[in-house]
Coordinates of C-alpha atoms in Angstrom, one line a residue:
X1 CA -214.3 -157.5 -4.5
X2 CA -218.1 -158.2 -5.1
X3 CA -219.7 -156.1 -7.8
X4 CA -222.8 -155.5 -5.7
X5 CA -220.9 -153.4 -3.2
X6 CA -220.6 -149.7 -4.0
X7 CA -217.1 -148.4 -3.5
X8 CA -216.6 -147.1 -0.1
X9 CA -219.8 -148.3 1.3
X10 CA -220.1 -150.3 4.4
X11 CA -220.5 -153.6 2.5
X12 CA -217.4 -152.7 0.5
X13 CA -215.4 -152.0 3.5
X14 CA -216.3 -155.3 5.1
X15 CA -215.3 -157.2 2.3
X16 CA -212.1 -155.4 2.1
X17 CA -211.3 -156.2 5.8
X18 CA -212.0 -159.9 5.1
X19 CA -209.6 -159.9 2.2
X20 CA -206.8 -158.2 4.3
X21 CA -207.3 -160.5 7.1
X22 CA -207.0 -163.5 4.5
X23 CA -203.8 -161.8 3.4
X24 CA -202.4 -162.1 7.0
X25 CA -202.7 -158.4 8.1
X26 CA -202.9 -158.0 11.8
X27 CA -206.2 -156.5 13.1
X28 CA -204.5 -153.3 14.3
X29 CA -203.0 -152.6 10.9
X30 CA -206.2 -153.1 9.0
X31 CA -207.8 -149.6 9.5
X32 CA -204.8 -148.1 8.0
X33 CA -204.9 -150.5 4.9
X34 CA -208.7 -149.8 4.5
X35 CA -208.1 -145.8 4.6
X36 CA -205.4 -146.1 2.1
X37 CA -207.7 -148.1 -0.2
X38 CA -210.5 -145.6 0.3
X39 CA -208.2 -142.8 -0.6
X40 CA -206.3 -144.5 -3.6
X41 CA -209.1 -146.6 -5.1
X42 CA -212.3 -144.9 -4.1
X43 CA -211.0 -141.3 -4.3
X44 CA -212.3 -140.6 -0.9
X45 CA -210.6 -137.6 0.9
X46 CA -208.3 -138.5 3.6
X47 CA -210.4 -137.2 6.7
X48 CA -213.6 -139.0 5.6
X49 CA -211.5 -142.0 4.6
X50 CA -210.0 -142.4 8.0
X51 CA -213.3 -141.9 9.8
X52 CA -214.8 -144.6 7.7
X53 CA -211.8 -147.0 8.1
X54 CA -212.5 -146.5 11.8
X55 CA -216.3 -147.4 11.2
X56 CA -217.3 -144.2 13.1
X57 CA -220.4 -142.2 12.4
X58 CA -220.1 -138.3 12.5
X59 CA -221.7 -138.0 15.9
X60 CA -219.7 -141.0 17.5
X61 CA -216.5 -139.3 16.0
X62 CA -217.6 -136.0 17.8
X63 CA -218.3 -137.8 21.0
X64 CA -214.8 -139.5 21.0
X65 CA -213.2 -136.1 20.0
X66 CA -214.7 -134.5 23.1
X67 CA -213.7 -137.5 25.2
X68 CA -210.0 -137.1 23.9
X69 CA -210.0 -133.5 24.9
X70 CA -210.9 -134.5 28.5
X71 CA -214.3 -132.6 28.3
X72 CA -217.2 -134.9 27.3
X73 CA -219.2 -131.7 27.1
X74 CA -216.9 -129.9 24.7
X75 CA -218.4 -128.2 21.7
X76 CA -217.3 -130.6 18.9
X77 CA -220.4 -131.8 16.8
X78 CA -220.9 -134.2 14.1
X79 CA -221.9 -131.3 11.6
X80 CA -218.6 -129.8 12.4
X81 CA -216.7 -132.8 11.6
X82 CA -218.6 -133.0 8.4
X83 CA -217.6 -129.4 7.4
X84 CA -214.0 -130.3 8.1
X85 CA -214.4 -133.2 5.7
X86 CA -215.8 -130.8 2.9
X87 CA -212.8 -128.6 3.1
X88 CA -211.2 -127.1 0.9
X89 CA -213.8 -127.4 -1.9
X90 CA -216.4 -125.8 0.9
X91 CA -217.0 -126.4 4.5
X92 CA -214.6 -125.1 7.2
X93 CA -210.7 -125.5 7.4
X94 CA -209.7 -127.6 10.4
X95 CA -207.1 -126.3 12.5
X96 CA -203.8 -128.3 13.4
X97 CA -205.2 -128.6 17.0
X98 CA -208.4 -130.2 15.8
X99 CA -206.4 -132.4 13.3
X100 CA -204.3 -133.7 16.1
X101 CA -207.4 -134.7 18.2
X102 CA -209.1 -136.4 15.2
X103 CA -205.9 -138.3 14.5
X104 CA -206.0 -139.7 18.0
X105 CA -209.6 -140.7 17.6
X106 CA -208.8 -142.5 14.3
X107 CA -205.5 -144.1 15.5
X108 CA -203.3 -142.4 13.0
X109 CA -201.1 -139.3 12.7
X110 CA -202.4 -135.9 11.9
X111 CA -200.4 -135.5 8.7
X112 CA -202.3 -138.5 7.3
X113 CA -205.6 -136.5 7.4
X114 CA -204.3 -134.1 4.7
X115 CA -204.1 -134.6 1.1
X116 CA -202.3 -132.7 -1.5
X117 CA -205.2 -130.2 -2.2
X118 CA -205.5 -129.6 1.6
X119 CA -201.7 -128.8 1.8
X120 CA -202.1 -126.3 -1.1
X121 CA -204.8 -124.4 0.9
X122 CA -203.1 -124.4 4.2
X123 CA -202.0 -121.2 5.8
X124 CA -198.0 -120.9 5.7
X125 CA -197.9 -121.3 9.5
X126 CA -199.7 -124.7 9.3
X127 CA -197.7 -125.8 6.3
X128 CA -194.5 -125.0 8.2
X129 CA -195.6 -127.1 11.2
X130 CA -196.5 -129.9 8.8
X131 CA -193.0 -130.1 7.4
X132 CA -191.3 -129.6 10.9
X133 CA -193.2 -132.4 12.6
X134 CA -191.4 -135.6 12.4
X135 CA -194.6 -137.6 12.4
X136 CA -194.5 -141.6 12.3
X137 CA -195.5 -143.1 9.0
X138 CA -199.1 -143.7 8.3
X139 CA -200.6 -146.7 9.9
X140 CA -198.0 -147.1 12.7
X141 CA -199.5 -148.5 15.8
X142 CA -200.3 -145.8 18.3
X143 CA -198.0 -145.5 21.1
X144 CA -199.2 -146.5 24.7
X145 CA -200.9 -143.6 26.2
X146 CA -198.9 -141.6 28.7
X147 CA -200.3 -139.1 31.3
X148 CA -201.1 -135.7 29.4
X149 CA -198.6 -133.0 30.0
X150 CA -199.6 -130.1 32.4
X151 CA -201.8 -127.6 30.6
X152 CA -200.4 -124.1 31.1
X153 CA -202.7 -121.2 30.6
X154 CA -200.9 -120.2 27.5
X155 CA -201.7 -123.7 26.1
X156 CA -205.4 -123.5 27.1
X157 CA -205.7 -120.0 25.5
X158 CA -204.1 -121.4 22.3
X159 CA -206.6 -124.3 22.2
X160 CA -209.6 -122.0 22.8
X161 CA -208.5 -119.6 20.1
X162 CA -207.2 -122.0 17.6
X163 CA -208.5 -121.1 14.2
X164 CA -210.8 -118.5 15.4
X165 CA -209.4 -115.8 13.0
X166 CA -209.6 -118.3 10.2
X167 CA -213.1 -119.2 10.9
X168 CA -213.9 -115.3 11.0
X169 CA -212.2 -114.8 7.7
X170 CA -214.5 -117.5 6.0
X171 CA -217.2 -115.0 6.5
X172 CA -215.7 -112.8 3.9
X173 CA -215.8 -115.6 1.2
X174 CA -218.9 -115.5 -1.1
X175 CA -220.2 -117.2 -4.3
X176 CA -222.4 -114.3 -5.1
X177 CA -221.7 -110.7 -5.9
X178 CA -223.9 -107.5 -5.7
X179 CA -224.5 -107.6 -9.5
X180 CA -226.0 -111.0 -9.4
X181 CA -228.3 -110.0 -6.5
X182 CA -229.4 -106.9 -8.4
X183 CA -230.1 -108.9 -11.4
X184 CA -232.3 -111.4 -9.3
X185 CA -234.3 -108.5 -7.9
X186 CA -234.6 -106.6 -11.2
X187 CA -235.9 -110.0 -12.8
X188 CA -238.4 -110.3 -10.0
X189 CA -239.7 -106.7 -10.3
X190 CA -239.9 -107.1 -14.1
X191 CA -242.0 -110.4 -13.9
X192 CA -244.2 -108.9 -11.2
X193 CA -245.0 -106.0 -13.4
X194 CA -245.4 -108.0 -16.5
X195 CA -247.8 -110.4 -15.0
X196 CA -250.8 -108.3 -15.9
X197 CA -249.9 -108.5 -19.7
X198 CA -248.1 -112.1 -20.0
X199 CA -249.5 -115.6 -20.0
X200 CA -249.4 -116.9 -16.4
X201 CA -247.7 -120.2 -17.5
X202 CA -244.7 -118.1 -19.2
X203 CA -244.3 -116.1 -16.0
X204 CA -244.5 -119.2 -13.7
X205 CA -241.7 -120.8 -15.7
X206 CA -239.4 -117.7 -15.5
X207 CA -239.9 -117.5 -11.8
X208 CA -239.0 -121.1 -11.4
X209 CA -235.6 -120.4 -13.1
X210 CA -235.0 -117.5 -10.7
X211 CA -236.1 -119.8 -7.7
X212 CA -233.7 -122.4 -8.9
X213 CA -230.7 -120.1 -9.3
X214 CA -231.4 -118.9 -5.8
X215 CA -231.7 -122.3 -4.3
X216 CA -228.2 -123.2 -6.0
X217 CA -226.4 -120.1 -4.8
X218 CA -227.8 -120.6 -1.2
X219 CA -226.0 -124.1 -1.2
X220 CA -222.6 -122.2 -1.3
X221 CA -221.2 -119.7 1.1
X222 CA -222.1 -116.0 1.2
X223 CA -221.7 -113.0 3.6
X224 CA -224.5 -112.9 6.1
X225 CA -226.3 -110.0 4.3
X226 CA -226.1 -111.7 1.0
X227 CA -227.6 -114.8 2.5
X228 CA -230.5 -112.8 3.7
X229 CA -231.0 -111.2 0.3
X230 CA -231.0 -114.7 -1.4
X231 CA -233.4 -115.9 1.2
X232 CA -235.7 -112.9 0.5
X233 CA -235.6 -113.7 -3.2
X234 CA -236.4 -117.1 -2.5
X235 CA -239.4 -116.2 -0.5
X236 CA -240.7 -113.7 -3.0
X237 CA -240.2 -115.9 -6.0
X238 CA -241.9 -118.8 -4.3
X239 CA -244.8 -116.6 -3.1
X240 CA -245.3 -115.2 -6.6
X241 CA -245.2 -118.7 -8.0
X242 CA -247.9 -119.9 -5.5
X243 CA -250.2 -117.0 -6.5
X244 CA -249.9 -117.7 -10.2
X245 CA -250.2 -121.5 -9.8
X246 CA -253.4 -120.7 -7.7
X247 CA -254.7 -118.6 -10.7
X248 CA -254.2 -121.6 -12.8
X249 CA -256.2 -123.7 -10.5
X250 CA -253.1 -125.7 -9.3
X251 CA -253.9 -125.3 -5.6
X252 CA -251.7 -128.2 -4.3
X253 CA -248.7 -126.8 -6.0
X254 CA -249.6 -123.4 -4.7
X255 CA -249.7 -124.6 -1.0
X256 CA -246.3 -126.3 -1.5
X257 CA -244.8 -123.3 -2.9
X258 CA -246.2 -121.0 -0.2
X259 CA -244.9 -123.4 2.3
X260 CA -241.4 -123.0 0.9
X261 CA -241.9 -119.4 0.8
X262 CA -242.9 -119.2 4.5
X263 CA -239.8 -121.3 5.4
X264 CA -237.5 -118.8 3.6
X265 CA -239.0 -116.0 5.5
X266 CA -238.5 -117.8 8.8
X267 CA -234.7 -117.9 8.2
X268 CA -234.6 -114.3 6.5
X269 CA -236.6 -112.9 9.5
X270 CA -238.2 -110.2 7.5
X271 CA -241.6 -108.7 8.2
X272 CA -242.3 -107.4 4.7
X273 CA -241.3 -110.9 3.3
X274 CA -243.9 -112.4 5.8
X275 CA -246.5 -110.1 4.5
X276 CA -245.7 -111.2 0.9
X277 CA -246.3 -114.8 1.8
X278 CA -249.4 -114.3 4.0
X279 CA -251.1 -112.4 1.2
X280 CA -250.3 -115.2 -1.3
X281 CA -251.4 -117.8 1.2
X282 CA -254.7 -116.0 1.9
X283 CA -255.5 -115.5 -1.8
X284 CA -254.8 -119.2 -2.5
X285 CA -256.9 -120.4 0.5
X286 CA -259.7 -118.3 -0.5
X287 CA -259.9 -119.5 -4.1
X288 CA -259.3 -123.0 -3.0
X289 CA -262.6 -122.7 -1.0
X290 CA -261.1 -122.2 2.5
X291 CA -262.5 -118.8 3.4
X292 CA -262.0 -118.8 7.2
X293 CA -258.4 -120.0 6.7
X294 CA -257.9 -117.2 4.2
X295 CA -259.2 -114.6 6.7
X296 CA -256.9 -115.8 9.6
X297 CA -253.8 -116.0 7.4
X298 CA -254.6 -112.4 6.3
X299 CA -255.1 -111.3 9.8
X300 CA -251.8 -112.8 10.9
X301 CA -250.0 -111.0 8.0
X302 CA -251.2 -107.7 9.5
X303 CA -249.3 -108.4 12.8
X304 CA -246.0 -108.0 10.9
X305 CA -245.7 -104.2 10.5
X306 CA -243.9 -103.3 7.4
X307 CA -244.6 -101.4 4.2
X308 CA -247.3 -99.1 5.5
X309 CA -250.7 -98.7 3.9
X310 CA -249.9 -100.3 0.6
X311 CA -249.2 -103.5 2.0
X312 CA -251.9 -103.3 4.7
X313 CA -254.7 -102.8 2.0
X314 CA -254.3 -106.3 0.3
X315 CA -254.3 -108.1 3.6
X316 CA -257.3 -106.2 5.0
X317 CA -259.3 -106.8 1.9
X318 CA -258.3 -110.5 1.9
X319 CA -259.4 -110.8 5.5
X320 CA -262.8 -109.1 4.4
X321 CA -263.2 -111.5 1.5
X322 CA -262.3 -114.6 3.5
X323 CA -265.2 -113.9 6.1
X324 CA -267.5 -113.0 3.3
X325 CA -267.3 -116.7 2.2
X326 CA -269.2 -117.6 5.3
X327 CA -271.4 -114.6 5.3
X328 CA -269.8 -113.3 8.4
X329 CA -271.2 -109.8 8.0
X330 CA -269.7 -108.1 11.1
X331 CA -266.1 -108.9 10.5
X332 CA -266.6 -108.1 6.8
X333 CA -267.9 -104.8 7.5
X334 CA -265.2 -104.0 10.2
X335 CA -262.4 -105.0 7.7
X336 CA -264.0 -102.8 5.0
X337 CA -264.1 -99.8 7.4
X338 CA -260.4 -100.4 8.3
X339 CA -259.6 -100.4 4.6
X340 CA -261.7 -97.2 4.0
X341 CA -259.8 -95.4 6.5
X342 CA -256.4 -95.9 5.0
X343 CA -257.4 -96.1 1.2
X344 CA -255.6 -93.5 -0.7
X345 CA -257.6 -92.5 -3.8
X346 CA -254.6 -91.2 -5.6
X347 CA -252.6 -94.4 -5.4
X348 CA -253.6 -96.1 -8.5
X349 CA -250.6 -98.2 -9.7
X350 CA -249.8 -100.2 -6.7
X351 CA -246.5 -98.4 -5.8
X352 CA -243.1 -99.9 -6.5
X353 CA -244.2 -103.6 -6.1
X354 CA -247.2 -103.9 -8.5
X355 CA -247.5 -107.6 -7.8
X356 CA -248.4 -107.7 -4.2
X357 CA -249.5 -104.1 -3.7
X358 CA -252.4 -104.5 -6.0
X359 CA -253.8 -101.5 -8.1
X360 CA -256.8 -99.5 -7.1
X361 CA -259.2 -101.2 -9.5
X362 CA -258.5 -104.5 -7.7
X363 CA -258.6 -103.0 -4.3
X364 CA -262.1 -101.7 -4.9
X365 CA -263.2 -104.9 -6.7
X366 CA -262.1 -107.0 -3.6
X367 CA -264.1 -104.7 -1.4
X368 CA -267.2 -104.9 -3.6
X369 CA -266.9 -108.7 -3.7
X370 CA -266.7 -109.1 0.0
X371 CA -269.8 -106.5 0.6
X372 CA -271.9 -108.4 -2.3
X373 CA -271.4 -111.7 -0.4
X374 CA -272.8 -110.5 2.9
X375 CA -276.0 -108.9 1.1
X376 CA -274.6 -105.3 0.8
X377 CA -275.5 -105.1 -2.9
X378 CA -275.7 -101.3 -3.1
X379 CA -272.5 -100.7 -1.6
X380 CA -270.8 -103.4 -3.6
X381 CA -272.2 -101.7 -6.7
X382 CA -270.5 -98.5 -5.8
X383 CA -267.3 -100.3 -5.3
X384 CA -267.5 -101.9 -8.6
X385 CA -268.2 -98.7 -10.3
X386 CA -265.1 -97.2 -8.8
X387 CA -263.3 -100.4 -9.8
X388 CA -264.4 -99.9 -13.5
X389 CA -263.5 -96.3 -13.6
X390 CA -259.9 -97.1 -12.0
X391 CA -259.5 -100.1 -14.6
X392 CA -260.2 -97.7 -17.6
X393 CA -257.8 -95.2 -16.4
X394 CA -254.9 -97.6 -16.2
X395 CA -252.6 -97.9 -19.2
X396 CA -252.8 -101.1 -21.1
X397 CA -249.6 -102.4 -19.8
X398 CA -250.8 -101.9 -16.1
X399 CA -254.2 -103.5 -16.6
X400 CA -254.7 -107.1 -15.3
X401 CA -256.8 -108.6 -18.2
X402 CA -258.9 -110.8 -15.8
X403 CA -260.2 -107.7 -14.0
X404 CA -262.5 -106.7 -17.0
X405 CA -264.7 -109.9 -17.0
X406 CA -264.5 -110.2 -13.1
X407 CA -265.8 -106.6 -12.7
X408 CA -268.6 -107.2 -15.3
X409 CA -269.7 -110.4 -13.6
X410 CA -269.9 -109.2 -10.1
X411 CA -271.4 -105.9 -11.3
X412 CA -274.1 -108.1 -12.9
X413 CA -274.6 -110.1 -9.9
X414 CA -275.0 -106.9 -7.9
X415 CA -277.9 -105.7 -10.3
X416 CA -279.5 -109.0 -10.0
X417 CA -279.5 -108.7 -6.0
X418 CA -281.2 -105.4 -6.6
X419 CA -283.6 -106.8 -9.0
X420 CA -282.3 -105.1 -12.2
X421 CA -282.2 -108.0 -14.8
X422 CA -281.7 -105.8 -17.6
X423 CA -278.6 -104.1 -15.8
X424 CA -277.2 -107.4 -15.2
X425 CA -277.7 -108.5 -18.8
X426 CA -275.9 -105.2 -20.0
X427 CA -272.9 -105.9 -17.9
X428 CA -272.3 -109.5 -18.9
X429 CA -273.5 -109.3 -22.5
X430 CA -270.1 -108.4 -23.8
X431 CA -268.6 -111.6 -22.3
X432 CA -270.7 -113.7 -24.8
X433 CA -268.3 -112.9 -27.5
X434 CA -265.1 -113.2 -25.3
X435 CA -263.5 -116.5 -24.5
X436 CA -262.3 -117.3 -21.0
X437 CA -260.2 -120.4 -21.7
X438 CA -257.0 -118.6 -20.9
X439 CA -258.3 -116.5 -18.0
X440 CA -257.4 -117.3 -14.5
X441 CA -259.4 -120.1 -12.8
X442 CA -261.4 -117.4 -10.7
X443 CA -263.0 -115.9 -13.6
X444 CA -264.7 -119.4 -14.5
X445 CA -265.4 -119.7 -10.8
X446 CA -267.3 -116.2 -10.9
X447 CA -269.1 -117.3 -14.3
X448 CA -270.4 -120.3 -12.5
X449 CA -271.9 -118.2 -9.6
X450 CA -273.5 -115.9 -12.1
X451 CA -275.1 -118.7 -13.9
X452 CA -276.2 -120.2 -10.7
X453 CA -278.0 -117.0 -9.6
X454 CA -279.6 -116.7 -13.0
X455 CA -281.0 -120.1 -12.6
X456 CA -282.1 -119.6 -9.0
X457 CA -285.6 -119.3 -7.7
X458 CA -285.8 -115.5 -8.0
X459 CA -285.1 -115.6 -11.7
X460 CA -286.2 -119.1 -12.9
X461 CA -289.4 -117.9 -14.5
X462 CA -287.9 -114.9 -16.2
X463 CA -287.4 -115.6 -19.9
X464 CA -284.6 -113.1 -20.2
X465 CA -282.8 -114.7 -17.3
X466 CA -283.0 -118.2 -18.7
X467 CA -281.7 -117.0 -22.2
X468 CA -278.9 -115.0 -20.5
X469 CA -277.8 -118.3 -18.5
X470 CA -278.1 -120.4 -21.7
X471 CA -276.2 -118.0 -23.6
X472 CA -273.3 -117.8 -21.0
X473 CA -273.3 -121.6 -20.9
X474 CA -273.0 -122.0 -24.7
X475 CA -270.2 -119.4 -24.9
X476 CA -268.3 -120.8 -21.9
X477 CA -269.0 -124.5 -21.1
X478 CA -266.6 -124.3 -18.3
X479 CA -269.2 -122.2 -16.4
X480 CA -271.6 -125.2 -16.1
X481 CA -272.3 -125.7 -12.3

């Protein structure tokens, strides 16, 4: 046997056939010898070994299966044959009736399609039938076909219902329990709350572990409700990772993670999960420079009615902020009006989900940022003032560290728009002594805007503006335009 041929591969089987032919085996006996070699030498399970020995793909085997039953439109599929081949480790247990048909397709006896591990897992009724059937030895030439016996109604009913109960019982088997699911959700909730006080890279790494555990569990079998819960964990963990990767300026990774999150939501079919993902997608798109896309993603998220006002607010504000990037004043003001109508001044901590249901200070900051971008400096300043007050009222553990510099920067920009250079200097002055190297990417982006405005035509001749811009650049080189 050539060393280049991988055991069990098509070249391996071709070489094996040549060797058997050279040894004088007749053509009709070769498949049985090939199957025997694949089982014994290559450790390939019997059902897979016999299909490969017959040189049939899964789909071709399914087609021939349907032809043997006398109905080419019957329901056997290649994927179901693959599931039969994975059993008993996973997959689906084939019924005796199915094994008999497959045996005809492969030119062998049905008992040859079962190994020792298969027999150990067979129901007592099927095992008794195995022992009672005086099947000829493996590899015996198939007998000439004779007309099939008349099919009685009882026989038809038996074939239709064969294995139905066994297949249904499989739905009760699971590789996950409620304690595992509770742990996954608990870890997600903890990391969502910890994001405001832990390094983003650390949170991202821990979320990746959760996502990996979830993906691994989904490869097994669960009850339908458990599968949906795992899909929701996968959606939320992926959307959270996308959000954080965006904060770190890793936008390509963010888009890939959000795509994975959206795929999870499609299978989970859950409206709240779709809101999570659209919120994350809108945020990432905005900071990546795609404002219109951000607005449209946020607007689409609002079509999935779930979670009430707390989940409406981030999406409405994201829609406003998206349109503000192209100075679309009317859509921005319309969105801000919708948000104002539902904003609850008493909800300061973001509710139970403190990751996606952003806190009061962040809501008012987003509103102010959108208003400032469409020239509504006075209204923006009021929102920033409220954001500052709400931020100061939060406990340290509930504060997102990035909010302090972002509120300061945009409050300073609002003062500049209103002609108050001293007010702007008072706001951003404290940033001169605080590093932003570990801050999210958007803090540096806002600093660049501030420096650009100070260097613009309106303030170019003002010594205070020049000095402030230079001081910001010296303190934070990353802010250079």
